[in-house]
Every structure is written in C-alpha cells, then in structure tokens.
Amino acid sequence: DVQLVESGGGLVQPGGSLRLSCAASGFTVSTNYMIWVRQAPGKGLEWVSVIYGGGSTNYADSVKGRFTISRDNSINTLNLQMNSLRAEDTAVYYCARGGGGYSYGYYFYMDVWGKGTTVTVSS
Amino acid sequence: SSELTQDPAVSVALGQTVRITCQGDSLRNYYASWYQQKPGQAPVLVIYGTNNAPSGIPDRFSGSSSGDTVSLTITGAQAEDEADYYCTSRDTSGTHWVFGGGTKLTVL
C-alpha cells in the first residue's frame, strides 16, 4: 500500500523549533516531488514547501528562511525543520506526494496525503 | 505569486448537478487539480489535468477548463459529497503552488 505517515507535531513556544517527519511506504520519496501543506484551525489549505526529485526546493514566502525541507533517502522519509516558530504557524501539517505531466497543458497534482500532524505555537 | 478565487459556499439539492469554480491568472498556463476534504480528514484528490480522476473516484465528478477559470462538476450529487473542495495550481511564476480559498458544498 502507498502510504504517508507524519510525526513530530506538538506544542512549542514562539521562537522555538520543531522537526516534522513523513515516513513513506509503497514508493520512493526521492523519485517524486514531495510537498508540505498546512491548514490553520478553521482555515483553508496553504502550500508550504516542495522538494523535487533532483533535490531542489522552494518555499512559501511566509516560511522562507525559517523552514527547511529535506529528505532522508536511507529511511524513505521527508522532513520539515521549522525554526523561529510563530503563532501563525499553528496548523495541521500534511505531507503529500506530487505528480504531473503534459496533455494539452501542464498539470500537477498531489495524489497521496498523510493524515497530518498538529503543530501548536503558543506560550 | 498569484491567487485562486473560489466561491466560499455552494449548495445543491440531492441528485442535482452542481458546478464549483476556481479563477486565477495562473490557470491560463497550468491545469488545476481538485481536492475534497471532509471534516477531520486529509484532502483527497478528485480531479486533475484536463479531466482525469484517480481510481476510486466516482464518475459523477468531472472537470473542465476555459481561459482563467476551471470548474469541478458533480452530476447527481450525493449526501456523501458534502465537503470542502479546494483547487490548486502552480502560480504564474511556476515556482510555487497556490490553493483556492475552498468551497463548502452543502447537499440539501
């Protein structure tokens, strides 16, 4: 079965750090692009970061310079290192597997999602 | 970056057809994908590309695109289709992703 399982969420004080992990099974994270998406309480989905198969990365402006996405290919895991956390980073964080192609235009999708891990930033 | 705009809420009578739209400049360059999210659950991919659905998605779900607007159509809505629906695409720079604000679908 293709599956993603997030871990590492919790309660952290403003300015603190947290490291999220996303363990993949049934596929190899290094051969896909992988994405982190978050959802603040009662709000919509927000893209956070992406890491491509080749290792290049991108970040939402709201987290750039504070968050770092990475992979550990040896254990088929995606990570998100979150530093200088703020109250507005409070959310459920989902990891997702990306895919895409071209057919009359470029298309992209996230076809496998984890159940999410909750991060609460509060004093 | 660019934005994707969705109506906050839409309702449909049981068994009728409903269209949920998503508008944004980046949709002129990239197809959107659509996700269904029920309370307390992770999003589920329902439509991507021109009009493709992953296995297991009922064929009452379909997608279309015209200019800067994409649509998700549910033909014969069922009670279990009541959920939040999000569109997403790359932004106009092609380097970031953007989500629409989501549409809450109520099946009456």
mmCIF file of N, CA and C in Angstrom, chain A residues 33 35 37 39 43-47 50 52 58-61 94 103-111 113-115, chain B residues 1 29-33 35 37 41-45 48-50 52 86 88 90 94-101:
data_model
loop_
_atom_site.group_PDB
_atom_site.id
_atom_site.type_symbol
_atom_site.label_atom_id
_atom_site.label_comp_id
_atom_site.label_asym_id
_atom_site.label_seq_id
_atom_site.Cartn_x
_atom_site.Cartn_y
_atom_site.Cartn_z
ATOM 1 N N TYR A 33 8.287 14.358 -6.542
ATOM 2 C CA TYR A 33 8.391 15.579 -5.755
ATOM 3 C C TYR A 33 7.438 15.458 -4.581
ATOM 4 N N ILE A 35 5.636 17.407 -1.101
ATOM 5 C CA ILE A 35 5.112 18.709 -0.708
ATOM 6 C C ILE A 35 4.642 18.689 0.735
ATOM 7 N N VAL A 37 1.924 20.803 3.058
ATOM 8 C CA VAL A 37 0.761 21.690 3.030
ATOM 9 C C VAL A 37 0.267 21.830 4.470
ATOM 10 N N GLN A 39 -2.773 23.587 7.308
ATOM 11 C CA GLN A 39 -4.131 24.094 7.442
ATOM 12 C C GLN A 39 -4.332 24.613 8.860
ATOM 13 N N LYS A 43 -9.352 27.145 8.813
ATOM 14 C CA LYS A 43 -8.950 27.843 7.578
ATOM 15 C C LYS A 43 -8.729 26.870 6.441
ATOM 16 N N GLY A 44 -8.348 27.417 5.301
ATOM 17 C CA GLY A 44 -8.125 26.616 4.121
ATOM 18 C C GLY A 44 -6.717 26.044 4.061
ATOM 19 N N LEU A 45 -6.441 25.347 2.958
ATOM 20 C CA LEU A 45 -5.141 24.735 2.750
ATOM 21 C C LEU A 45 -4.144 25.783 2.280
ATOM 22 N N GLU A 46 -2.902 25.641 2.738
ATOM 23 C CA GLU A 46 -1.837 26.548 2.352
ATOM 24 C C GLU A 46 -0.602 25.741 1.983
ATOM 25 N N TRP A 47 -0.095 25.940 0.780
ATOM 26 C CA TRP A 47 1.154 25.287 0.379
ATOM 27 C C TRP A 47 2.309 25.868 1.178
ATOM 28 N N VAL A 50 8.166 22.535 -1.210
ATOM 29 C CA VAL A 50 8.304 21.419 -2.137
ATOM 30 C C VAL A 50 9.771 21.031 -2.240
ATOM 31 N N TYR A 52 12.003 18.583 -4.986
ATOM 32 C CA TYR A 52 11.913 17.831 -6.218
ATOM 33 C C TYR A 52 12.832 16.621 -6.171
ATOM 34 N N ASN A 58 11.653 24.731 -2.848
ATOM 35 C CA ASN A 58 11.014 26.032 -2.863
ATOM 36 C C ASN A 58 10.138 26.172 -1.636
ATOM 37 N N TYR A 59 9.905 27.421 -1.246
ATOM 38 C CA TYR A 59 9.154 27.692 -0.018
ATOM 39 C C TYR A 59 8.141 28.811 -0.235
ATOM 40 N N ALA A 60 7.043 28.731 0.497
ATOM 41 C CA ALA A 60 6.118 29.847 0.539
ATOM 42 C C ALA A 60 6.813 31.036 1.194
ATOM 43 N N ASP A 61 6.446 32.238 0.778
ATOM 44 C CA ASP A 61 7.070 33.434 1.333
ATOM 45 C C ASP A 61 6.911 33.489 2.847
ATOM 46 N N TYR A 94 0.362 18.603 6.616
ATOM 47 C CA TYR A 94 0.232 17.409 5.804
ATOM 48 C C TYR A 94 1.431 17.290 4.864
ATOM 49 N N SER A 103 -0.555 17.305 -21.065
ATOM 50 C CA SER A 103 -1.574 16.863 -22.006
ATOM 51 C C SER A 103 -2.394 18.085 -22.357
ATOM 52 N N TYR A 104 -2.093 18.710 -23.474
ATOM 53 C CA TYR A 104 -2.707 19.980 -23.882
ATOM 54 C C TYR A 104 -2.379 21.099 -22.895
ATOM 55 N N GLY A 105 -1.428 20.852 -22.012
ATOM 56 C CA GLY A 105 -1.028 21.818 -20.999
ATOM 57 C C GLY A 105 -0.436 21.080 -19.816
ATOM 58 N N TYR A 106 0.313 21.836 -18.990
ATOM 59 C CA TYR A 106 0.944 21.210 -17.829
ATOM 60 C C TYR A 106 -0.082 20.986 -16.726
ATOM 61 N N TYR A 107 0.023 19.864 -16.079
ATOM 62 C CA TYR A 107 -0.826 19.592 -14.934
ATOM 63 C C TYR A 107 0.001 19.007 -13.806
ATOM 64 N N PHE A 108 -0.439 19.293 -12.594
ATOM 65 C CA PHE A 108 0.236 18.841 -11.390
ATOM 66 C C PHE A 108 -0.827 18.386 -10.394
ATOM 67 N N TYR A 109 -0.452 17.491 -9.531
ATOM 68 C CA TYR A 109 -1.403 17.032 -8.531
ATOM 69 C C TYR A 109 -0.672 16.470 -7.332
ATOM 70 N N MET A 110 -1.410 16.268 -6.259
ATOM 71 C CA MET A 110 -0.911 15.632 -5.040
ATOM 72 C C MET A 110 -1.828 14.451 -4.790
ATOM 73 N N ASP A 111 -1.326 13.256 -5.063
ATOM 74 C CA ASP A 111 -2.224 12.111 -5.106
ATOM 75 C C ASP A 111 -2.221 11.249 -3.853
ATOM 76 N N TRP A 113 -1.761 11.595 0.396
ATOM 77 C CA TRP A 113 -1.640 12.510 1.529
ATOM 78 C C TRP A 113 -1.524 11.720 2.830
ATOM 79 N N GLY A 114 -0.768 12.237 3.752
ATOM 80 C CA GLY A 114 -0.794 11.698 5.093
ATOM 81 C C GLY A 114 -2.004 12.217 5.853
ATOM 82 N N LYS A 115 -2.187 11.730 7.064
ATOM 83 C CA LYS A 115 -3.320 12.164 7.884
ATOM 84 C C LYS A 115 -3.042 13.475 8.612
ATOM 85 N N SER B 1 3.743 35.617 -7.148
ATOM 86 C CA SER B 1 2.717 34.594 -6.924
ATOM 87 C C SER B 1 1.367 35.080 -7.435
ATOM 88 N N ASN B 29 -2.034 29.024 -17.761
ATOM 89 C CA ASN B 29 -0.803 28.303 -18.077
ATOM 90 C C ASN B 29 -0.769 26.877 -17.538
ATOM 91 N N TYR B 30 -1.498 26.622 -16.466
ATOM 92 C CA TYR B 30 -1.454 25.327 -15.814
ATOM 93 C C TYR B 30 -2.870 24.851 -15.512
ATOM 94 N N TYR B 31 -3.079 23.542 -15.648
ATOM 95 C CA TYR B 31 -4.335 22.978 -15.209
ATOM 96 C C TYR B 31 -4.371 22.942 -13.680
ATOM 97 N N ALA B 32 -5.561 22.999 -13.149
ATOM 98 C CA ALA B 32 -5.731 22.871 -11.707
ATOM 99 C C ALA B 32 -5.965 21.410 -11.343
ATOM 100 N N SER B 33 -5.820 21.117 -10.073
ATOM 101 C CA SER B 33 -6.300 19.854 -9.539
ATOM 102 C C SER B 33 -7.277 20.185 -8.427
ATOM 103 N N TYR B 35 -9.462 18.910 -4.855
ATOM 104 C CA TYR B 35 -9.380 18.076 -3.669
ATOM 105 C C TYR B 35 -10.658 18.201 -2.861
ATOM 106 N N GLN B 37 -12.236 17.581 0.901
ATOM 107 C CA GLN B 37 -11.833 17.407 2.283
ATOM 108 C C GLN B 37 -13.057 17.389 3.182
ATOM 109 N N GLN B 41 -10.499 15.130 8.227
ATOM 110 C CA GLN B 41 -9.786 14.207 7.335
ATOM 111 C C GLN B 41 -8.813 14.958 6.438
ATOM 112 N N ALA B 42 -7.876 14.209 5.889
ATOM 113 C CA ALA B 42 -6.943 14.774 4.926
ATOM 114 C C ALA B 42 -7.637 14.997 3.589
ATOM 115 N N PRO B 43 -7.127 15.909 2.801
ATOM 116 C CA PRO B 43 -7.686 16.103 1.452
ATOM 117 C C PRO B 43 -7.515 14.850 0.603
ATOM 118 N N VAL B 44 -8.418 14.706 -0.365
ATOM 119 C CA VAL B 44 -8.388 13.604 -1.318
ATOM 120 C C VAL B 44 -8.442 14.181 -2.724
ATOM 121 N N LEU B 45 -7.534 13.750 -3.578
ATOM 122 C CA LEU B 45 -7.514 14.194 -4.972
ATOM 123 C C LEU B 45 -8.733 13.628 -5.691
ATOM 124 N N TYR B 48 -7.754 15.945 -11.816
ATOM 125 C CA TYR B 48 -6.527 16.631 -12.203
ATOM 126 C C TYR B 48 -6.426 16.683 -13.711
ATOM 127 N N GLY B 49 -5.623 17.626 -14.196
ATOM 128 C CA GLY B 49 -5.396 17.726 -15.628
ATOM 129 C C GLY B 49 -6.633 18.147 -16.399
ATOM 130 N N THR B 50 -6.743 17.696 -17.636
ATOM 131 C CA THR B 50 -7.875 18.080 -18.477
ATOM 132 C C THR B 50 -9.183 17.606 -17.851
ATOM 133 N N ASN B 52 -9.172 14.266 -15.506
ATOM 134 C CA ASN B 52 -8.744 12.944 -15.067
ATOM 135 C C ASN B 52 -9.092 12.726 -13.603
ATOM 136 N N TYR B 86 -11.213 22.170 -2.715
ATOM 137 C CA TYR B 86 -10.135 23.119 -2.979
ATOM 138 C C TYR B 86 -9.553 22.874 -4.360
ATOM 139 N N THR B 88 -6.098 23.803 -6.729
ATOM 140 C CA THR B 88 -4.724 24.228 -6.592
ATOM 141 C C THR B 88 -4.029 24.182 -7.939
ATOM 142 N N ARG B 90 0.011 25.611 -9.956
ATOM 143 C CA ARG B 90 1.231 26.392 -9.819
ATOM 144 C C ARG B 90 0.855 27.868 -9.945
ATOM 145 N N GLY B 94 5.459 29.750 -11.766
ATOM 146 C CA GLY B 94 5.728 28.331 -11.920
ATOM 147 C C GLY B 94 6.562 27.726 -10.819
ATOM 148 N N THR B 95 6.917 28.527 -9.813
ATOM 149 C CA THR B 95 7.816 28.023 -8.774
ATOM 150 C C THR B 95 7.096 27.677 -7.481
ATOM 151 N N HIS B 96 5.923 28.212 -7.304
ATOM 152 C CA HIS B 96 5.158 27.990 -6.080
ATOM 153 C C HIS B 96 3.816 27.348 -6.427
ATOM 154 N N TRP B 97 3.169 26.835 -5.387
ATOM 155 C CA TRP B 97 1.793 26.362 -5.530
ATOM 156 C C TRP B 97 0.848 27.343 -4.838
ATOM 157 N N VAL B 98 -0.358 27.422 -5.338
ATOM 158 C CA VAL B 98 -1.377 28.233 -4.671
ATOM 159 C C VAL B 98 -2.652 27.409 -4.552
ATOM 160 N N PHE B 99 -3.350 27.594 -3.454
ATOM 161 C CA PHE B 99 -4.651 26.964 -3.250
ATOM 162 C C PHE B 99 -5.736 28.022 -3.318
ATOM 163 N N GLY B 100 -6.872 27.619 -3.827
ATOM 164 C CA GLY B 100 -8.040 28.461 -3.687
ATOM 165 C C GLY B 100 -8.487 28.463 -2.235
ATOM 166 N N GLY B 101 -9.357 29.404 -1.894
ATOM 167 C CA GLY B 101 -9.795 29.514 -0.516
ATOM 168 C C GLY B 101 -10.729 28.400 -0.057
#
